[in-house]
Short mmCIF file of C-alpha atoms in Angstrom, two decimals:
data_model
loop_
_atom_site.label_atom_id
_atom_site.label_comp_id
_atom_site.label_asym_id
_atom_site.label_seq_id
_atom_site.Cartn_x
_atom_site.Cartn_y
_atom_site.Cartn_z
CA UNK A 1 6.90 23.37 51.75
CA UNK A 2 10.46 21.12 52.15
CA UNK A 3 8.74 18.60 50.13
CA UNK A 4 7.36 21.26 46.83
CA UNK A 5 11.20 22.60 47.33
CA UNK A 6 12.50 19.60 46.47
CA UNK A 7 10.16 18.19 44.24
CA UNK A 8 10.25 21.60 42.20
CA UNK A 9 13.65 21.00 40.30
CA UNK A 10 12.79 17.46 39.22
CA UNK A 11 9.27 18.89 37.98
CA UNK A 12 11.27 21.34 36.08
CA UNK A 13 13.80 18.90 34.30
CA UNK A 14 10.87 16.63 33.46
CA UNK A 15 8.89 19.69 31.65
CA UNK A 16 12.63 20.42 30.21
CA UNK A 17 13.06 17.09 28.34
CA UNK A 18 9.56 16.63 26.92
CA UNK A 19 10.09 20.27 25.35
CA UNK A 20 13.47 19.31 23.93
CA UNK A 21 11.83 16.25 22.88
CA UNK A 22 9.57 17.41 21.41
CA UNK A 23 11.86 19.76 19.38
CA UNK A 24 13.88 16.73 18.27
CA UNK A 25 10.52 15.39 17.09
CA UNK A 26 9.63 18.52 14.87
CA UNK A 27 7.28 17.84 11.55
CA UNK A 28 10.21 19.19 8.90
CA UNK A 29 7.86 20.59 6.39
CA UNK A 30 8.70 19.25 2.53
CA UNK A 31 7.24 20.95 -0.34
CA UNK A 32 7.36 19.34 -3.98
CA UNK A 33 6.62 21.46 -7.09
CA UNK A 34 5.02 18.42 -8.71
CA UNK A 35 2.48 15.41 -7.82
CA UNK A 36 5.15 12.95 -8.99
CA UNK A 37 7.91 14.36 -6.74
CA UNK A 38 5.47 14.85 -3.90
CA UNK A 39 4.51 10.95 -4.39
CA UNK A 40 8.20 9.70 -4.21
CA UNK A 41 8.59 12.15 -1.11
CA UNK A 42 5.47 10.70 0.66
CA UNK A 43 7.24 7.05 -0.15
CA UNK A 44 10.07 8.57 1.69
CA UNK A 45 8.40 10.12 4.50
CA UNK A 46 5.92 7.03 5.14
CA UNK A 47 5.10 6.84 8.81
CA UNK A 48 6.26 10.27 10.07
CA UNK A 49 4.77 13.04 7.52
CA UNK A 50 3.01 14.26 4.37
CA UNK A 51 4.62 16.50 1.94
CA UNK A 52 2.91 19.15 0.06
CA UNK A 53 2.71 19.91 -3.33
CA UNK A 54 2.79 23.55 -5.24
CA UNK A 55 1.25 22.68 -8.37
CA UNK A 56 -3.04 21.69 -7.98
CA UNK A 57 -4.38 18.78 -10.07
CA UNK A 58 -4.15 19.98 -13.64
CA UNK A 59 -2.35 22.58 -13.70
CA UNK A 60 0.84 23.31 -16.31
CA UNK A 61 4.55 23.10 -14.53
CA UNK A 62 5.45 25.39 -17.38
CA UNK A 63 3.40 28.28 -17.20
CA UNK A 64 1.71 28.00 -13.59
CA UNK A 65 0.70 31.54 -12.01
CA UNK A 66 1.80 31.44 -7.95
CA UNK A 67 -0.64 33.03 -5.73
CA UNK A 68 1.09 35.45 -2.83
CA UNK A 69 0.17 32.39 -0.81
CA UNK A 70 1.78 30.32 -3.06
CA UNK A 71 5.45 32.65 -2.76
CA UNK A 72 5.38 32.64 0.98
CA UNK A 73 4.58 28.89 0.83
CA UNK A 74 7.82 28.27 -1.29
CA UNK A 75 10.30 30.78 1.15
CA UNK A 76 9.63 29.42 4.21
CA UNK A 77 9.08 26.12 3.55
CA UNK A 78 12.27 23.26 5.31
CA UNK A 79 13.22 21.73 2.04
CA UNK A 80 11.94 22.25 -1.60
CA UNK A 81 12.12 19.83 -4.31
CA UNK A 82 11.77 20.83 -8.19
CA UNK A 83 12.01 19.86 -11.62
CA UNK A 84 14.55 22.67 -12.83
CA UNK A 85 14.34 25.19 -14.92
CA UNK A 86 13.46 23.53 -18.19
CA UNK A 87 10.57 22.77 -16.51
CA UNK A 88 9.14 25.14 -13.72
CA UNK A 89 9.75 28.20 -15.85
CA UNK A 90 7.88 30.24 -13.43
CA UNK A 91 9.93 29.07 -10.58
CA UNK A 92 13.50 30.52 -10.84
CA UNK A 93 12.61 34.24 -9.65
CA UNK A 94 10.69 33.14 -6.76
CA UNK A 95 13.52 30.79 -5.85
CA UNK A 96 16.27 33.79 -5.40
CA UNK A 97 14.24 35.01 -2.11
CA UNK A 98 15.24 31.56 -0.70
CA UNK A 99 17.99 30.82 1.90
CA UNK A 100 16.08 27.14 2.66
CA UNK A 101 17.67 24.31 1.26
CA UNK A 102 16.05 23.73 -3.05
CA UNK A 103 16.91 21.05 -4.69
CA UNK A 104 16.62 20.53 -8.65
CA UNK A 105 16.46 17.11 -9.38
CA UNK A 106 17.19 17.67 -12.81
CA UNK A 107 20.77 18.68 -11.56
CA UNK A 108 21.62 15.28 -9.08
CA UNK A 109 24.03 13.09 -9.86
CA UNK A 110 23.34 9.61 -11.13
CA UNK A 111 20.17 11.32 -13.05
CA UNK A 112 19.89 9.50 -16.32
CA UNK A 113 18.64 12.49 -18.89
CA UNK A 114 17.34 12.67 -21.41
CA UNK A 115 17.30 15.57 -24.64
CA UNK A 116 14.78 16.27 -27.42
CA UNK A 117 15.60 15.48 -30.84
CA UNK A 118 17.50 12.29 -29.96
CA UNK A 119 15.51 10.29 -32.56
CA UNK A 120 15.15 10.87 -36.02
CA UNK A 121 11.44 11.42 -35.81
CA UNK A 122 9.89 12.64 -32.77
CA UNK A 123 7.80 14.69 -34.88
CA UNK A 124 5.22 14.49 -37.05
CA UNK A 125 5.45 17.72 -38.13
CA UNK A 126 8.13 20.72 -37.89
CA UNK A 127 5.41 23.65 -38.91
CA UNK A 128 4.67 26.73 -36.94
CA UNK A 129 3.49 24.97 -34.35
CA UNK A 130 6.07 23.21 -32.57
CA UNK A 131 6.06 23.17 -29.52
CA UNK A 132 9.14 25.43 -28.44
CA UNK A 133 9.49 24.62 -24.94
CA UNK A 134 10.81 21.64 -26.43
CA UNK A 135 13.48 22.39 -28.18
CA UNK A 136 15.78 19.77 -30.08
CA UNK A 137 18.79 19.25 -27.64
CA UNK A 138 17.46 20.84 -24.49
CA UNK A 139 16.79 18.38 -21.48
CA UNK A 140 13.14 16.33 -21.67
CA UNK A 141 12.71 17.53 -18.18
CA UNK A 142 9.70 14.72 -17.71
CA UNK A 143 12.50 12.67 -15.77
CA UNK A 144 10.46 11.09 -13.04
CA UNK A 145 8.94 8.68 -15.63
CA UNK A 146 12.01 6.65 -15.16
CA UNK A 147 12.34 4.63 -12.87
CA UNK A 148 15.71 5.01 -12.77
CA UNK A 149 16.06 8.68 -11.78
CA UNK A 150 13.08 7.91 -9.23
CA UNK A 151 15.50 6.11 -6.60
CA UNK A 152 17.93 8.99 -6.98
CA UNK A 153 15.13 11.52 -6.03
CA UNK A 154 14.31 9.06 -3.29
CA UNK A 155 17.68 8.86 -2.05
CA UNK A 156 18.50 12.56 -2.23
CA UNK A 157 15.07 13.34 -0.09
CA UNK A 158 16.46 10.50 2.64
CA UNK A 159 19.98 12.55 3.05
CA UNK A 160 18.29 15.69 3.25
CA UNK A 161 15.22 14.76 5.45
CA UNK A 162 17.80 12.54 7.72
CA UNK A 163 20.12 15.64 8.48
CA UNK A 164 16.82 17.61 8.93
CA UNK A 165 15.79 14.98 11.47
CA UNK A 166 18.09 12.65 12.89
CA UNK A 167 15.31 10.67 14.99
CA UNK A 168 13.59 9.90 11.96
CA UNK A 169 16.65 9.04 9.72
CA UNK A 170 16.42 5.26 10.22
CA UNK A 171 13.14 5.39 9.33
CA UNK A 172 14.04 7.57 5.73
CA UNK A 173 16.24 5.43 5.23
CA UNK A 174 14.75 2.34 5.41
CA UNK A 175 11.40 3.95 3.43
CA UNK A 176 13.68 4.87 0.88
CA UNK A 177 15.38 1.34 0.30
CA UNK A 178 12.01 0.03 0.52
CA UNK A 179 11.21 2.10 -2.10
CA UNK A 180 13.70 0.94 -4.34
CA UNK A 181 12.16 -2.57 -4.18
CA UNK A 182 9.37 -1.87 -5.16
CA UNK A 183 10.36 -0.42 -8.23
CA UNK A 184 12.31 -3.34 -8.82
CA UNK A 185 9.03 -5.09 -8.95
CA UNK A 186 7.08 -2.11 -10.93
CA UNK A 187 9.65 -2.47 -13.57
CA UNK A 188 9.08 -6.61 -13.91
CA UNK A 189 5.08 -5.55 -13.79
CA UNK A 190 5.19 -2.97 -16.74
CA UNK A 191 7.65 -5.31 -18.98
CA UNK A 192 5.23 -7.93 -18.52
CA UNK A 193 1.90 -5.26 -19.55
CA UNK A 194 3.59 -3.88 -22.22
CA UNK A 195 5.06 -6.96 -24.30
CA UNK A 196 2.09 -7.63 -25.76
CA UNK A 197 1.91 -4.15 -27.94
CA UNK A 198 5.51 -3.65 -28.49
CA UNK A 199 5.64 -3.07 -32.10
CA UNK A 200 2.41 -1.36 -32.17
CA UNK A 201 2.15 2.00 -33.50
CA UNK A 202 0.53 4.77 -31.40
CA UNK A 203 0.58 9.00 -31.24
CA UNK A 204 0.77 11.51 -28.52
CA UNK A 205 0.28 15.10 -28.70
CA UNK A 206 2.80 15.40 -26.48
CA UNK A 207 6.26 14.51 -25.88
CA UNK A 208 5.97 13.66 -22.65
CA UNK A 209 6.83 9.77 -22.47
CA UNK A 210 10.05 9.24 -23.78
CA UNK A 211 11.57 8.18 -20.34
CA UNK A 212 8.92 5.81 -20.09
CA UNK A 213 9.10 4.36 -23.49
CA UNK A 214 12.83 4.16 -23.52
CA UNK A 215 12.47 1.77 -20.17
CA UNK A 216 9.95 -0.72 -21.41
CA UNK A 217 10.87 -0.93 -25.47
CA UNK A 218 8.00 1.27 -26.81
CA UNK A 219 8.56 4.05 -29.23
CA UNK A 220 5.60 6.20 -30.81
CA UNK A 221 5.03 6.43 -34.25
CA UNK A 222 4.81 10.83 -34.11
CA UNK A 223 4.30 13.64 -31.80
CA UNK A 224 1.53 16.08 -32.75
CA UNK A 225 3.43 19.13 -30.81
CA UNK A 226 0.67 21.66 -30.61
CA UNK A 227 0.30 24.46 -28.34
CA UNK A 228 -3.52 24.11 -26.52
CA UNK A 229 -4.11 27.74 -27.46
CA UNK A 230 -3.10 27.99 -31.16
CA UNK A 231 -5.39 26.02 -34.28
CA UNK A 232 -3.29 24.70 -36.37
CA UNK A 233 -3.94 25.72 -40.40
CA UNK A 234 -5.76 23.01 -42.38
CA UNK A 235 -1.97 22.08 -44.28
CA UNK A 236 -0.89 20.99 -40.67
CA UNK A 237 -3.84 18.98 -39.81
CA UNK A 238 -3.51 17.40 -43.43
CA UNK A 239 -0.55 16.35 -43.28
CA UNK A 240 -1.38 14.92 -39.93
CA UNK A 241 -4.26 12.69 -40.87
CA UNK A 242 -1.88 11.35 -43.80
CA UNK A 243 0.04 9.66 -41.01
CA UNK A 244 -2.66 8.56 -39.18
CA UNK A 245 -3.77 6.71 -42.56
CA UNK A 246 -0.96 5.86 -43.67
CA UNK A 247 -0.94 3.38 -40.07
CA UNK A 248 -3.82 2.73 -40.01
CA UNK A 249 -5.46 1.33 -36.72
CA UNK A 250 -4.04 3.00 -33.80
CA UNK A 251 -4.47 5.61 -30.66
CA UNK A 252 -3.65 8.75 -30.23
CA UNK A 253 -2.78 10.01 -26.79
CA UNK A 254 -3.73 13.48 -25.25
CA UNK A 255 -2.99 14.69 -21.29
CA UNK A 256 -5.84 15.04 -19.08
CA UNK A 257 -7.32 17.33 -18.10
CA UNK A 258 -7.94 19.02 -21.84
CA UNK A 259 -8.00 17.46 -24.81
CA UNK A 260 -6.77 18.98 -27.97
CA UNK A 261 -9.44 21.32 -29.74
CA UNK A 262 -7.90 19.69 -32.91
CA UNK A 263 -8.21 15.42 -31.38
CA UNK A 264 -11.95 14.82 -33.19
CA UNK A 265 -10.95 16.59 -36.25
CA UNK A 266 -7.89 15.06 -36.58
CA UNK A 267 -9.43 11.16 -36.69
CA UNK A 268 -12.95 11.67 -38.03
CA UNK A 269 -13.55 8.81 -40.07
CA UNK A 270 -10.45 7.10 -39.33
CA UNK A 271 -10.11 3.78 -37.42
CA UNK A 272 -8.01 5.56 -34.81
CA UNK A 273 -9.35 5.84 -30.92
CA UNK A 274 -8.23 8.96 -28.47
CA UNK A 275 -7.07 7.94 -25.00
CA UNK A 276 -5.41 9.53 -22.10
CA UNK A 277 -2.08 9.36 -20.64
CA UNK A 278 -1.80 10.91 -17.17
CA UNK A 279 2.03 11.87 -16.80
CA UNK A 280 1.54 13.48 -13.90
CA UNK A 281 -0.75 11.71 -11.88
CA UNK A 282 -2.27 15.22 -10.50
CA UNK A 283 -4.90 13.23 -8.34
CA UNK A 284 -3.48 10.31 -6.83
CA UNK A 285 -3.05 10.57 -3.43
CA UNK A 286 -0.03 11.35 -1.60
CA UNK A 287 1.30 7.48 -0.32
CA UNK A 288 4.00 5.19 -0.23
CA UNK A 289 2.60 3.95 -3.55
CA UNK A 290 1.26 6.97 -5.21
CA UNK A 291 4.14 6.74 -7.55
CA UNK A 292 3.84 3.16 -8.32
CA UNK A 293 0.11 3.83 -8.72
CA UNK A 294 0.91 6.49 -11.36
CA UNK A 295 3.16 4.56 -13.33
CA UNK A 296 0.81 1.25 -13.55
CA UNK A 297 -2.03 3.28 -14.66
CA UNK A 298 -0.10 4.96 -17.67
CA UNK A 299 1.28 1.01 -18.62
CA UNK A 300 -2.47 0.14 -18.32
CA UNK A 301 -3.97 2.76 -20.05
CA UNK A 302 -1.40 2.16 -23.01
CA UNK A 303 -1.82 -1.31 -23.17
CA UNK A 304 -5.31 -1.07 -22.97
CA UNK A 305 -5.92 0.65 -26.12
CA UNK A 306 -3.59 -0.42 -28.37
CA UNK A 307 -4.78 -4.44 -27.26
CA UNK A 308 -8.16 -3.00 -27.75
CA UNK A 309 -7.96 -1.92 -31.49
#
């Protein structure tokens, strides 16, 4: 019985510090609203955890409908990462339950944004429908298709998840300057790709690449801003497939997962070919190089059909 006496307080301090140990090693739970902040997160938290992501594989940051699971999910989750407002629209009113630390990207400092309208003509067409959400001189919220603004994010989410979890924050910090290498070596990768259609003249139905373009000299030749659910009259689509003759050979770009109900109509009989850029990269999976992986593909799939025409 001496012997359980005395062995009891060590037994007791043993259990103590695994508990508090295992405290200090806590999961801190991220959640992104977006694949492409999730995948600069997951570059961040390499080797310890796996953030989440709101938003499912194609679904629209602009007009997304939360599920109650989806609410309780964004208050109680450690630390949440969004867009902002000119892009989340459906975000702001669930965001004033929160007392969790939210971070807009949009709003960091050292973000290098962007604004619609900047060029002379990012349309091809200013008829009924333009795409509102849009607006010339409001902020082209697609940010994380620079580069640029990609090692702030990363270097915000490596404060925040190091004061979260000190016994990890060598290890954010090191994923996170790791990260920025690698884009260092993205960004020699894509100039290289892309020289060989600079110059070339391409469409997109949606403004969604100018960060992108601005970083590796490309510029498209006009925007076909139309809203999924509205057919535009036969005037618009006229005036339309003008420009598209008027270039000649050339691609026009839609998003996955729809295509425009208007894309066949629009190049029937025309030597034009419809690709895909993926600006969100709403399957790639959720690792140190997701981001990487999402920006290659959109270089590729660029270059590919413009060197293919």
């Amino acid at each position: 019985m001496v012997i359980v006496s005395r062995l009891f307080p060590v037994f007791v301090v043993f259990v103590t510090s695994l508990f508090f140990a295992g405290l200090a090693q806590a999961e801190v739970k991220v959640l992104t609203s977006i694949k492409p902040l999730q995948l600069i997160a997951a570059a961040v938290q390499d080797g310890v955890s796996v953030p989440e992501v709101l938003l499912p594989p194609g679904a629209s940051p602009h007009n997304f409908a939360l599920r109650p699971s989806d609410v309780r999910r964004v208050q109680s989750v450690e630390l949440l990462y969004w867009i902002g407002p000119d892009m989340e629209t459906f975000l702001p009113r669930v965001l004033k339950g929160r007392t969790a630390p939210t971070v807009a990207v949009q709003d960091l400092p050292g973000m290098k944004l962007r604004r619609f309208g900047e060029d002379s003509h990012s349309h091809a067409d200013e008829a009924d429908e333009h795409d509102h959400d849009h607006r010339p001189g409001s902020v082209d919220a697609h940010l994380w298709l620079s580069t640029v603004n990609a090692r702030v994010i990363a270097a915000r989410m490596a404060a925040d998840l190091s004061a979260a979890d000190p016994a990890n924050a060598e290890r954010y910090q090191s994923n996170a300057k790791a990260f920025a290498g690698r884009l260092d070596a993205l960004d020699a990768r894509l100039k290289k790709r892309l020289a060989s259609v600079d110059g070339k003249p391409y469409f997109v139905f949606h403004e969604a690449f100018d960060y992108f373009e601005d970083a590796y000299g490309l510029k498209h030749a006009g925007v076909f801003s139309v809203a999924a659910e509205v057919q535009p009259g036969a005037q618009h689509v006229a005036a339309m497939r003008t420009r598209l003759q008027e270039v000649g050979k050339t691609c026009v770009f839609s998003e996955p997962p729809l295509r425009p109900r208007l894309a066949e109509t629009l190049v029937a009989g025309l030597p034009v070919k419809l690709a895909e850029l993926d600006a969100l990269g709403g399957y790639t999976p959720a690792t140190a190089q997701g981001y990487e992986q999402v920006l290659d593909k959109l270089g590729s799939d660029l270059a590919g059909c413009l060197e293919a025409l």
